[in-house]
Coordinates of C-alpha atoms and ligand atoms in Angstrom, one line a residue:
M1 CA -16.9 14.9 -16.2
L2 CA -14.7 12.7 -18.3
T3 CA -15.9 12.2 -21.9
I4 CA -15.4 9.2 -24.2
D5 CA -13.0 11.5 -26.2
D6 CA -10.9 12.1 -23.0
E7 CA -10.8 8.4 -22.3
R8 CA -9.7 7.7 -25.8
R9 CA -7.0 10.4 -25.7
L10 CA -5.6 8.9 -22.4
L11 CA -5.8 5.4 -23.7
T12 CA -3.9 6.2 -26.9
S13 CA -1.4 8.7 -25.5
E14 CA 2.2 7.8 -25.9
K15 CA 2.9 8.9 -22.3
V16 CA 0.4 6.4 -20.8
R17 CA 1.6 3.6 -23.2
N18 CA 5.2 4.1 -22.1
A19 CA 4.2 4.3 -18.4
V20 CA 2.2 1.0 -18.7
Q21 CA 5.2 -0.6 -20.5
V22 CA 7.5 0.5 -17.6
Q23 CA 4.9 -0.9 -15.1
S24 CA 4.8 -4.2 -16.9
H25 CA 8.6 -4.5 -16.4
V26 CA 8.2 -3.5 -12.8
L27 CA 5.6 -6.3 -12.2
G28 CA 8.0 -8.8 -13.8
I29 CA 11.0 -7.7 -11.7
A30 CA 8.9 -7.7 -8.5
R31 CA 7.6 -11.2 -9.2
Q32 CA 11.1 -12.5 -9.8
F33 CA 12.5 -10.8 -6.8
F34 CA 9.9 -12.0 -4.3
V35 CA 9.8 -15.5 -5.6
G36 CA 13.6 -15.5 -5.3
R37 CA 13.2 -14.6 -1.7
G38 CA 10.9 -17.6 -1.0
F39 CA 7.5 -15.9 -1.4
V40 CA 4.5 -17.6 -3.0
E41 CA 2.2 -15.4 -5.1
I42 CA -1.5 -15.8 -4.1
L43 CA -4.5 -14.7 -6.1
P44 CA -6.4 -11.6 -5.0
V45 CA -9.6 -11.7 -2.9
V46 CA -12.1 -9.2 -4.3
I47 CA -15.0 -9.7 -1.9
S48 CA -15.2 -10.9 1.7
P49 CA -17.4 -10.4 4.7
F50 CA -14.7 -8.1 6.1
T51 CA -12.0 -5.8 4.8
D52 CA -9.5 -3.2 6.0
P53 CA -11.5 -0.5 7.8
L54 CA -9.3 2.3 6.4
T55 CA -10.0 5.7 7.6
D56 CA -13.7 5.4 7.6
Y57 CA -15.1 1.9 8.2
R58 CA -18.6 3.0 7.5
V59 CA -17.8 3.8 3.8
R60 CA -18.2 0.3 2.4
G61 CA -18.5 -1.0 -1.0
E62 CA -21.1 -3.7 -0.4
I63 CA -22.4 -6.6 -2.5
E64 CA -25.4 -8.5 -1.3
C65 CA -25.9 -12.0 -2.6
Y66 CA -27.7 -15.0 -1.2
G67 CA -28.8 -12.8 1.7
F68 CA -25.1 -12.4 2.8
H69 CA -23.2 -9.1 2.8
Y70 CA -19.8 -9.1 1.1
Q71 CA -17.6 -6.1 1.1
I72 CA -15.3 -5.0 -1.8
T73 CA -11.6 -5.2 -0.8
K74 CA -10.0 -2.0 0.5
S75 CA -6.8 -4.0 1.2
M76 CA -6.0 -7.7 1.7
I77 CA -4.5 -7.1 5.1
F78 CA -6.5 -9.8 7.0
H79 CA -6.4 -12.3 4.2
K80 CA -2.6 -12.1 3.9
Q81 CA -2.4 -12.7 7.7
M82 CA -4.7 -15.7 7.4
A83 CA -2.8 -17.1 4.4
L84 CA 0.3 -17.3 6.6
L85 CA -1.3 -20.3 8.4
S86 CA -0.4 -22.2 5.2
L87 CA 2.6 -20.5 3.8
P88 CA 5.5 -18.5 5.6
R89 CA 5.7 -15.7 2.9
V90 CA 3.0 -14.6 0.6
F91 CA 2.5 -11.7 -1.9
C92 CA -0.3 -10.7 -4.2
F93 CA -1.0 -8.0 -6.8
S94 CA -4.2 -6.9 -5.1
P95 CA -6.9 -4.7 -6.6
N96 CA -8.2 -2.4 -3.9
I97 CA -11.3 -0.1 -4.0
R98 CA -11.2 3.0 -1.7
I99 CA -14.0 5.5 -2.1
E100 CA -11.7 8.6 -1.5
P101 CA -13.2 12.1 -0.9
A102 CA -14.0 13.8 -4.2
E103 CA -11.6 16.7 -3.3
R104 CA -8.7 14.2 -3.8
R105 CA -9.4 14.2 -7.5
T106 CA -6.6 16.6 -8.2
S107 CA -4.1 15.3 -5.7
G108 CA -2.2 13.4 -8.4
R109 CA -1.9 10.5 -5.9
H110 CA -5.4 9.1 -5.5
L111 CA -7.4 6.6 -7.5
I112 CA -10.5 4.9 -6.3
E113 CA -9.4 1.7 -7.9
F114 CA -5.7 0.8 -7.7
V115 CA -3.4 -2.2 -7.3
Q116 CA -1.0 -2.8 -4.5
L117 CA 1.8 -5.3 -4.2
D118 CA 0.8 -6.6 -0.8
L119 CA 2.9 -9.0 1.1
E120 CA 3.2 -10.5 4.6
V121 CA 5.9 -12.6 6.3
R122 CA 5.2 -15.0 9.2
D123 CA 7.2 -14.3 12.4
A124 CA 9.0 -11.3 10.9
S125 CA 9.8 -8.0 12.7
R126 CA 9.2 -4.5 11.2
E127 CA 13.0 -4.3 10.7
D128 CA 13.0 -7.6 8.7
V129 CA 10.4 -6.3 6.3
M130 CA 12.0 -2.8 6.0
K131 CA 15.3 -4.5 5.0
L132 CA 13.3 -6.6 2.4
A133 CA 11.7 -3.4 1.0
E134 CA 15.1 -1.7 0.7
D135 CA 16.5 -4.7 -1.1
F136 CA 13.5 -4.8 -3.4
F137 CA 13.8 -1.1 -4.4
A138 CA 17.6 -1.5 -4.9
D139 CA 17.1 -4.5 -7.1
L140 CA 14.3 -2.8 -9.1
F141 CA 16.2 0.3 -9.8
E142 CA 19.3 -1.6 -10.7
R143 CA 17.5 -3.9 -13.2
L144 CA 14.9 -1.5 -14.7
P145 CA 17.3 0.6 -16.9
A146 CA 18.4 -2.6 -18.8
V147 CA 14.8 -3.7 -19.7
A148 CA 13.0 -0.4 -20.0
A149 CA 15.8 1.8 -21.5
D150 CA 13.6 3.3 -24.3
E151 CA 10.7 4.1 -22.0
L152 CA 12.9 5.7 -19.3
R153 CA 14.6 7.8 -22.1
F154 CA 11.1 8.9 -23.2
F155 CA 10.4 10.2 -19.7
G156 CA 14.0 11.6 -19.3
R157 CA 14.2 9.8 -15.9
V158 CA 17.3 8.4 -14.3
I159 CA 16.6 6.7 -11.0
L160 CA 19.7 5.4 -9.3
P161 CA 19.5 2.6 -6.7
P162 CA 19.2 4.4 -3.3
R163 CA 21.8 3.9 -0.6
R164 CA 21.0 1.4 2.1
P165 CA 19.9 1.5 4.8
F166 CA 17.5 4.3 4.0
R167 CA 17.2 7.3 6.3
A168 CA 14.6 6.7 9.0
I169 CA 12.7 9.5 10.7
R170 CA 10.3 9.0 13.7
H171 CA 6.7 10.2 13.2
D172 CA 7.0 12.7 16.0
E173 CA 10.2 14.2 14.4
A174 CA 8.4 14.4 11.0
V175 CA 5.4 16.3 12.7
R176 CA 7.8 18.6 14.5
D177 CA 9.7 19.5 11.3
Y178 CA 6.8 19.5 8.8
G179 CA 3.5 19.6 10.7
N180 CA 0.7 17.1 10.9
D181 CA 0.5 16.8 7.1
F182 CA 4.2 16.2 6.8
E183 CA 4.1 13.7 3.9
L184 CA 4.5 16.1 0.9
G185 CA 6.7 18.7 2.5
L186 CA 9.1 16.0 3.7
S187 CA 8.9 14.2 0.3
Q188 CA 9.9 17.5 -1.5
D189 CA 13.0 17.9 0.6
L190 CA 14.2 14.3 0.1
R191 CA 16.7 13.2 -2.6
E192 CA 16.3 9.5 -1.7
P193 CA 13.4 7.5 -0.1
A194 CA 13.1 7.7 3.7
W195 CA 11.2 5.8 6.3
I196 CA 8.7 7.2 8.8
L197 CA 8.5 5.1 11.9
D198 CA 6.3 4.8 15.0
F199 CA 2.9 6.3 14.0
P200 CA 0.5 7.1 16.8
A201 CA -2.3 4.6 17.1
E202 CA -5.0 7.2 16.4
S203 CA -3.6 7.9 13.0
R204 CA -3.6 4.3 11.8
E205 CA -5.8 1.2 11.6
F206 CA -6.3 -1.2 14.5
Y207 CA -4.2 -4.0 13.0
D208 CA -0.7 -2.4 13.3
R209 CA 0.9 -3.7 16.5
E210 CA 1.4 -1.4 19.4
Y211 CA 4.8 -1.4 21.2
P212 CA 4.2 -3.6 24.3
D213 CA 6.0 -1.0 26.5
R214 CA 4.8 2.2 24.7
P215 CA 1.0 2.4 24.7
G216 CA -0.4 4.3 21.8
V217 CA 2.8 4.0 19.6
L218 CA 2.8 1.5 16.7
R219 CA 5.5 -0.8 15.4
D220 CA 4.8 0.4 11.8
M221 CA 6.2 2.5 9.0
D222 CA 5.6 4.3 5.8
L223 CA 8.2 4.8 3.1
V224 CA 8.2 8.2 1.4
Y225 CA 9.5 8.8 -2.2
P226 CA 11.8 11.8 -2.8
E227 CA 11.0 14.8 -5.1
G228 CA 7.5 15.4 -3.8
F229 CA 6.0 12.0 -5.0
G230 CA 4.8 11.2 -1.5
E231 CA 3.9 7.8 0.1
A232 CA 5.5 4.7 -1.4
L233 CA 4.3 2.1 1.0
S234 CA 2.6 1.5 4.4
G235 CA 3.2 -1.5 6.7
G236 CA 4.2 -2.8 10.1
E237 CA 4.0 -5.6 12.5
R238 CA 0.5 -6.9 13.2
E239 CA -1.7 -7.5 16.2
H240 CA -2.4 -11.2 16.1
E241 CA -3.7 -12.1 19.6
L242 CA -7.5 -12.0 19.9
E243 CA -7.5 -9.9 23.0
S244 CA -5.2 -7.2 21.6
I245 CA -7.2 -7.1 18.3
E246 CA -10.5 -6.6 20.2
K247 CA -9.0 -3.9 22.5
R248 CA -7.7 -2.0 19.4
I249 CA -11.0 -2.3 17.6
I250 CA -13.0 -1.1 20.6
R251 CA -10.6 1.9 21.1
K252 CA -11.2 2.9 17.4
G253 CA -14.9 3.1 18.3
I254 CA -15.6 0.3 15.7
D255 CA -18.5 -2.1 16.4
L256 CA -16.9 -5.6 17.2
A257 CA -19.8 -7.1 15.4
S258 CA -18.6 -5.7 12.0
Y259 CA -15.5 -7.8 12.4
K260 CA -17.2 -10.9 13.8
Y261 CA -15.8 -13.4 11.2
Y262 CA -12.3 -12.0 11.5
L263 CA -12.4 -12.2 15.3
D264 CA -13.8 -15.8 15.1
F265 CA -10.9 -16.6 12.9
A266 CA -8.4 -15.0 15.3
R267 CA -9.9 -16.9 18.2
T268 CA -8.6 -20.1 16.5
G269 CA -5.2 -18.6 16.1
L270 CA -3.3 -16.1 13.8
P271 CA 0.5 -16.2 13.3
A272 CA 2.7 -13.2 14.3
S273 CA 3.7 -11.3 11.2
A274 CA 4.9 -8.1 9.5
G275 CA 4.3 -6.9 6.0
F276 CA 3.6 -4.0 3.7
G277 CA 1.8 -2.8 0.6
I278 CA 3.3 -0.8 -2.3
G279 CA 0.9 1.0 -4.6
M280 CA 1.8 0.1 -8.2
E281 CA 0.3 3.2 -9.8
R282 CA 2.2 5.5 -7.4
L283 CA 5.4 3.5 -8.0
T284 CA 4.9 3.9 -11.7
R285 CA 4.3 7.6 -11.3
Y286 CA 7.5 8.0 -9.4
I287 CA 9.6 6.1 -11.8
C288 CA 8.2 7.9 -14.9
G289 CA 8.0 11.3 -13.2
L290 CA 4.2 11.6 -14.0
D291 CA 2.0 14.5 -12.9
S292 CA -0.7 12.2 -11.8
V293 CA -1.4 8.5 -11.1
R294 CA -4.1 8.9 -13.7
E295 CA -1.4 8.5 -16.3
A296 CA 0.0 5.4 -14.6
R297 CA -2.5 2.8 -15.8
Y298 CA -5.4 2.3 -18.3
F299 CA -9.0 3.1 -17.1
A300 CA -7.8 5.1 -14.2
K301 CA -10.6 6.2 -11.8
L302 CA -10.2 9.5 -10.1
P303 CA -12.2 10.3 -7.0
G304 CA -15.5 12.0 -7.7
T305 CA -15.7 11.1 -11.4
L306 CA -17.2 8.5 -13.6
S307 CA -14.5 6.8 -15.6
L308 CA -14.5 3.7 -17.8
Ligands
LIG401 N1 -3.0 -2.5 4.7 C1 -2.1 -1.4 4.4 C2 -2.6 -0.6 3.3 O1 -3.3 -1.0 2.4 C3 -0.7 -2.0 3.9 C4 -0.2 -2.8 4.9 O2 -0.1 -2.4 6.1 O3 0.3 -3.9 4.6 O4 -2.4 0.6 3.3
MG402 MG1 -0.7 4.2 3.6

């Protein structure tokens, strides 16, 4: 159990302060980059009648008010899709709550409250947003040393802009070479970030689009950091037609009624899109070479603990 003394020690540690300063520069560079690419920043949605089902749709942070049930956002996936009715490119620094299993407390990669840079592009393909992500990481790692020189020196980290295009590995190849839990093993062998493509539908949520001619295989991707830091982002093209969304929800064994309002919205039309989300604490951990995401923000909340 975390004590007030522990919280104070973390909050005043030089390491966490330097990491938060790096992160502040990362947020600034990201804003400039995406606004420069024609994106509009939208404000986060924290409660809604529906949210990302994510691994176990029955684990819900719920708020009841006025007799209605709101859920606490696990990701803004559906809201970024809907926002594309108004704007062609949106991004958001979105706080997400995910009640991870308590065993993940020591993974170094999980917090139950984190922030992701979540974005979506109307009429884009997976390849379009992969190129966008590669350009973003290249821009970030080019510009960061000039503005965060002292902090990067403190951590003894030199992160060079990766070569583009990044290496791409199909999901079935990753499983063949590293097993079902390939993420960390693969990450440890990498010297530069690499894509994982074409996840099987059973391993992902219902909203990532299936190849029209390859049932059960998705037009989605993860990016994996090198040096064992694991997942950098998840994303893909999206299902946007009512019939396909319903089919995918049913195949997941999810009750259609729990997505009633999203389905009602999809019935009136959703644009085709692709996008991704980058966890900001994990990005900070990678840049600073931290042991744990717990050191990558103030008031970090590890699974299974009570934290401020
Ligand atoms: N919704 C995904 C996540 O939060 C990210 C994305 O697909 O855009 O993991
Ligand atoms: Mg993911």
